[in-house]
């Protein structure tokens, strides 16, 4: 196994709980976010049908179990029957860490042609020398690429829009509002929220006005800081936020970025110190969600995948449905560029491990998977937002959202109009990157006397040390 692949696996092995696009967003029900369902049968227990001699075997190792696995296997059966060149086979390997562990212990000759990974792991795979960019199979003018919404291209493509990986959907990060509570303030999230700093007064008025006990509850991850900075128009690392080359330096403590990190940390400190937010660091699924369902808090940070869970939790506790609004994640300040919107969620990667024919087969399956009705059905299963207008306008998706009060057209417009400059920073050290950000924010919130400046300096130093080590190992 190549040294770069081994390094990728060792670095990514610790990503388990830190992959936010991965696990906290879409919960058990949707895990459109990241946590793969773990209650599916072990494919190793299944007898594998032999691949017809005339067909090229194409293996996909994935983290989708239960209903998602059933759907993927259904599509593969249809795909296999639709042509006589390739034979797709899906192997459920468990969590993202299980996938990485299996990649690590498998001989190169037995590695799959296709894998899936989260948006936060994009840099890890991109700089691993393990994948073949999708752009080698399809140019930006290829219909399978040109149909994609702008924020998906920004996340899964390079600086010119050439695709590196390929999205399976968008688990859009944002803010969910209980409008029965927020509406008492006369607030319209779609019009009145221009940045994260707008949230403070809303939370203050909700709590001071005794409308609810807490204003906001948070999905605990550093992904939200990185998204806010990207939407603001500033980078978290050098080299075009990691797109033009593997980053060498963290910008958190550098002029032009530091001031926005300070304001982000100060916002959460102020919300916490004044009792306007639910205990930061609390479990989203086990604590924040029940607090929302009981009416104790009115705002929740999370992803579109969390929408159904919040609505269902509310409906289990109340006679009337909860009126929920959802807006995409915001820049820190009202001066933010706000012309881009990073996508979250999961996507495909084609590996170098497979032979050329198997790679071609993997790409053909990706195209089949992304056909309008197929992609739309996937969205109804996962909670992801559509990847294209064709997917969004599919009768399958339209029926799915027909009874919802959520303004899906607003969200689709945000995806469609997004340029390709906003994306989660591409870094091969995502584990350290995420951990350092959470640790810094935890210190700031836990101790009001702890200097935000010191927290930022320590956070940047930890990330820079990890980057230095990575580059040393990859000379």
mmCIF file of N, CA and C in Angstrom, residues 93-145:
data_model
loop_
_atom_site.group_PDB
_atom_site.id
_atom_site.type_symbol
_atom_site.label_atom_id
_atom_site.label_comp_id
_atom_site.label_asym_id
_atom_site.label_seq_id
_atom_site.Cartn_x
_atom_site.Cartn_y
_atom_site.Cartn_z
ATOM 1 N N UNK A 93 -19.618 -1.135 4.983
ATOM 2 C CA UNK A 93 -18.474 -1.386 5.864
ATOM 3 C C UNK A 93 -18.627 -0.766 7.246
ATOM 4 N N UNK A 94 -19.781 -0.158 7.530
ATOM 5 C CA UNK A 94 -19.976 0.441 8.850
ATOM 6 C C UNK A 94 -19.782 1.943 8.819
ATOM 7 N N UNK A 95 -19.178 2.465 9.864
ATOM 8 C CA UNK A 95 -18.970 3.905 9.978
ATOM 9 C C UNK A 95 -17.846 4.377 9.072
ATOM 10 N N UNK A 96 -17.663 5.690 9.015
ATOM 11 C CA UNK A 96 -16.570 6.226 8.216
ATOM 12 C C UNK A 96 -15.228 5.720 8.734
ATOM 13 N N UNK A 97 -15.106 5.577 10.021
ATOM 14 C CA UNK A 97 -13.857 5.048 10.573
ATOM 15 C C UNK A 97 -13.670 3.575 10.195
ATOM 16 N N UNK A 98 -14.775 2.833 10.146
ATOM 17 C CA UNK A 98 -14.693 1.438 9.726
ATOM 18 C C UNK A 98 -14.209 1.340 8.280
ATOM 19 N N UNK A 99 -14.703 2.261 7.451
ATOM 20 C CA UNK A 99 -14.265 2.286 6.057
ATOM 21 C C UNK A 99 -12.766 2.540 5.975
ATOM 22 N N UNK A 100 -12.302 3.540 6.707
ATOM 23 C CA UNK A 100 -10.880 3.879 6.672
ATOM 24 C C UNK A 100 -10.029 2.734 7.210
ATOM 25 N N UNK A 101 -10.528 2.069 8.245
ATOM 26 C CA UNK A 101 -9.776 0.944 8.814
ATOM 27 C C UNK A 101 -9.678 -0.190 7.799
ATOM 28 N N UNK A 102 -10.782 -0.433 7.083
ATOM 29 C CA UNK A 102 -10.764 -1.519 6.101
ATOM 30 C C UNK A 102 -9.831 -1.181 4.944
ATOM 31 N N UNK A 103 -9.826 0.087 4.527
ATOM 32 C CA UNK A 103 -8.907 0.498 3.475
ATOM 33 C C UNK A 103 -7.456 0.274 3.904
ATOM 34 N N UNK A 104 -7.201 0.509 5.180
ATOM 35 C CA UNK A 104 -5.837 0.420 5.692
ATOM 36 C C UNK A 104 -5.303 -1.011 5.699
ATOM 37 N N UNK A 105 -6.173 -1.974 5.973
ATOM 38 C CA UNK A 105 -5.696 -3.346 6.133
ATOM 39 C C UNK A 105 -5.872 -4.200 4.875
ATOM 40 N N UNK A 106 -6.405 -3.586 3.816
ATOM 41 C CA UNK A 106 -6.662 -4.339 2.589
ATOM 42 C C UNK A 106 -5.516 -4.172 1.599
ATOM 43 N N UNK A 107 -5.133 -5.253 0.966
ATOM 44 C CA UNK A 107 -4.070 -5.168 -0.029
ATOM 45 C C UNK A 107 -4.534 -4.304 -1.194
ATOM 46 N N UNK A 108 -3.588 -3.656 -1.851
ATOM 47 C CA UNK A 108 -3.928 -2.714 -2.907
ATOM 48 C C UNK A 108 -4.731 -3.370 -4.021
ATOM 49 N N UNK A 109 -4.437 -4.607 -4.303
ATOM 50 C CA UNK A 109 -5.129 -5.309 -5.381
ATOM 51 C C UNK A 109 -6.604 -5.543 -5.071
ATOM 52 N N UNK A 110 -6.968 -5.496 -3.790
ATOM 53 C CA UNK A 110 -8.345 -5.788 -3.391
ATOM 54 C C UNK A 110 -9.130 -4.541 -2.982
ATOM 55 N N UNK A 111 -8.560 -3.373 -3.207
ATOM 56 C CA UNK A 111 -9.255 -2.140 -2.845
ATOM 57 C C UNK A 111 -10.409 -1.865 -3.802
ATOM 58 N N UNK A 112 -11.418 -1.113 -3.371
ATOM 59 C CA UNK A 112 -12.589 -0.857 -4.207
ATOM 60 C C UNK A 112 -12.318 0.203 -5.270
ATOM 61 N N UNK A 113 -13.268 0.347 -6.185
ATOM 62 C CA UNK A 113 -13.179 1.391 -7.199
ATOM 63 C C UNK A 113 -13.859 2.670 -6.741
ATOM 64 N N UNK A 114 -14.756 2.551 -5.765
ATOM 65 C CA UNK A 114 -15.581 3.675 -5.360
ATOM 66 C C UNK A 114 -15.745 3.692 -3.853
ATOM 67 N N UNK A 115 -15.657 4.892 -3.258
ATOM 68 C CA UNK A 115 -15.911 5.076 -1.827
ATOM 69 C C UNK A 115 -16.701 6.366 -1.661
ATOM 70 N N UNK A 116 -17.262 6.572 -0.473
ATOM 71 C CA UNK A 116 -17.874 7.866 -0.187
ATOM 72 C C UNK A 116 -17.186 8.499 1.010
ATOM 73 N N UNK A 117 -17.215 9.819 1.067
ATOM 74 C CA UNK A 117 -16.581 10.555 2.165
ATOM 75 C C UNK A 117 -17.327 11.861 2.384
ATOM 76 N N UNK A 118 -17.116 12.471 3.540
ATOM 77 C CA UNK A 118 -17.806 13.709 3.878
ATOM 78 C C UNK A 118 -17.076 14.921 3.325
ATOM 79 N N UNK A 119 -17.751 16.055 3.322
ATOM 80 C CA UNK A 119 -17.147 17.286 2.819
ATOM 81 C C UNK A 119 -15.899 17.658 3.616
ATOM 82 N N UNK A 120 -15.904 17.376 4.926
ATOM 83 C CA UNK A 120 -14.748 17.747 5.734
ATOM 84 C C UNK A 120 -13.532 16.887 5.426
ATOM 85 N N UNK A 121 -13.772 15.727 4.824
ATOM 86 C CA UNK A 121 -12.670 14.836 4.481
ATOM 87 C C UNK A 121 -12.159 15.053 3.055
ATOM 88 N N UNK A 122 -12.736 16.021 2.364
ATOM 89 C CA UNK A 122 -12.371 16.238 0.965
ATOM 90 C C UNK A 122 -10.881 16.502 0.806
ATOM 91 N N UNK A 123 -10.319 17.334 1.670
ATOM 92 C CA UNK A 123 -8.891 17.624 1.574
ATOM 93 C C UNK A 123 -8.035 16.408 1.879
ATOM 94 N N UNK A 124 -8.485 15.606 2.831
ATOM 95 C CA UNK A 124 -7.742 14.396 3.187
ATOM 96 C C UNK A 124 -7.617 13.477 1.989
ATOM 97 N N UNK A 125 -8.712 13.298 1.263
ATOM 98 C CA UNK A 125 -8.670 12.437 0.087
ATOM 99 C C UNK A 125 -7.947 13.118 -1.081
ATOM 100 N N UNK A 126 -8.204 14.406 -1.276
ATOM 101 C CA UNK A 126 -7.607 15.107 -2.401
ATOM 102 C C UNK A 126 -6.082 15.027 -2.382
ATOM 103 N N UNK A 127 -5.495 15.146 -1.183
ATOM 104 C CA UNK A 127 -4.043 15.167 -1.072
ATOM 105 C C UNK A 127 -3.455 13.825 -0.637
ATOM 106 N N UNK A 128 -4.222 12.764 -0.851
ATOM 107 C CA UNK A 128 -3.776 11.437 -0.443
ATOM 108 C C UNK A 128 -3.097 10.668 -1.563
ATOM 109 N N UNK A 129 -3.261 11.113 -2.805
ATOM 110 C CA UNK A 129 -2.780 10.367 -3.963
ATOM 111 C C UNK A 129 -3.501 9.025 -4.075
ATOM 112 N N UNK A 130 -4.738 8.985 -3.579
ATOM 113 C CA UNK A 130 -5.513 7.754 -3.555
ATOM 114 C C UNK A 130 -6.642 7.772 -4.576
ATOM 115 N N UNK A 131 -7.029 8.977 -5.032
ATOM 116 C CA UNK A 131 -8.200 9.086 -5.897
ATOM 117 C C UNK A 131 -7.841 9.572 -7.302
ATOM 118 N N UNK A 132 -8.774 9.347 -8.204
ATOM 119 C CA UNK A 132 -8.703 9.908 -9.551
ATOM 120 C C UNK A 132 -9.797 10.971 -9.632
ATOM 121 N N UNK A 133 -9.461 12.224 -9.919
ATOM 122 C CA UNK A 133 -10.487 13.264 -9.984
ATOM 123 C C UNK A 133 -11.577 12.936 -10.995
ATOM 124 N N UNK A 134 -12.788 13.291 -10.662
ATOM 125 C CA UNK A 134 -13.910 13.079 -11.574
ATOM 126 C C UNK A 134 -13.673 13.820 -12.888
ATOM 127 N N UNK A 135 -12.904 14.907 -12.838
ATOM 128 C CA UNK A 135 -12.628 15.692 -14.045
ATOM 129 C C UNK A 135 -11.909 14.876 -15.116
ATOM 130 N N UNK A 136 -11.302 13.753 -14.748
ATOM 131 C CA UNK A 136 -10.668 12.893 -15.752
ATOM 132 C C UNK A 136 -11.698 12.103 -16.553
ATOM 133 N N UNK A 137 -12.932 12.103 -16.076
ATOM 134 C CA UNK A 137 -14.002 11.384 -16.763
ATOM 135 C C UNK A 137 -15.022 12.334 -17.378
ATOM 136 N N UNK A 138 -15.101 13.552 -16.844
ATOM 137 C CA UNK A 138 -16.113 14.492 -17.325
ATOM 138 C C UNK A 138 -15.623 15.927 -17.164
ATOM 139 N N UNK A 139 -15.711 16.704 -18.226
ATOM 140 C CA UNK A 139 -15.322 18.113 -18.176
ATOM 141 C C UNK A 139 -16.438 18.930 -17.530
ATOM 142 N N UNK A 140 -16.195 20.210 -17.339
ATOM 143 C CA UNK A 140 -17.209 21.078 -16.720
ATOM 144 C C UNK A 140 -18.447 21.217 -17.599
ATOM 145 N N UNK A 141 -18.318 20.921 -18.900
ATOM 146 C CA UNK A 141 -19.470 21.035 -19.800
ATOM 147 C C UNK A 141 -20.286 19.746 -19.885
ATOM 148 N N UNK A 142 -19.769 18.677 -19.292
ATOM 149 C CA UNK A 142 -20.517 17.422 -19.277
ATOM 150 C C UNK A 142 -21.830 17.648 -18.520
ATOM 151 N N UNK A 143 -22.955 17.194 -19.060
ATOM 152 C CA UNK A 143 -24.251 17.417 -18.398
ATOM 153 C C UNK A 143 -24.285 16.975 -16.936
ATOM 154 N N UNK A 144 -23.571 15.908 -16.607
ATOM 155 C CA UNK A 144 -23.575 15.426 -15.224
ATOM 156 C C UNK A 144 -22.866 16.393 -14.285
ATOM 157 N N UNK A 145 -22.038 17.271 -14.849
ATOM 158 C CA UNK A 145 -21.330 18.274 -14.057
ATOM 159 C C UNK A 145 -22.006 19.632 -14.156
#
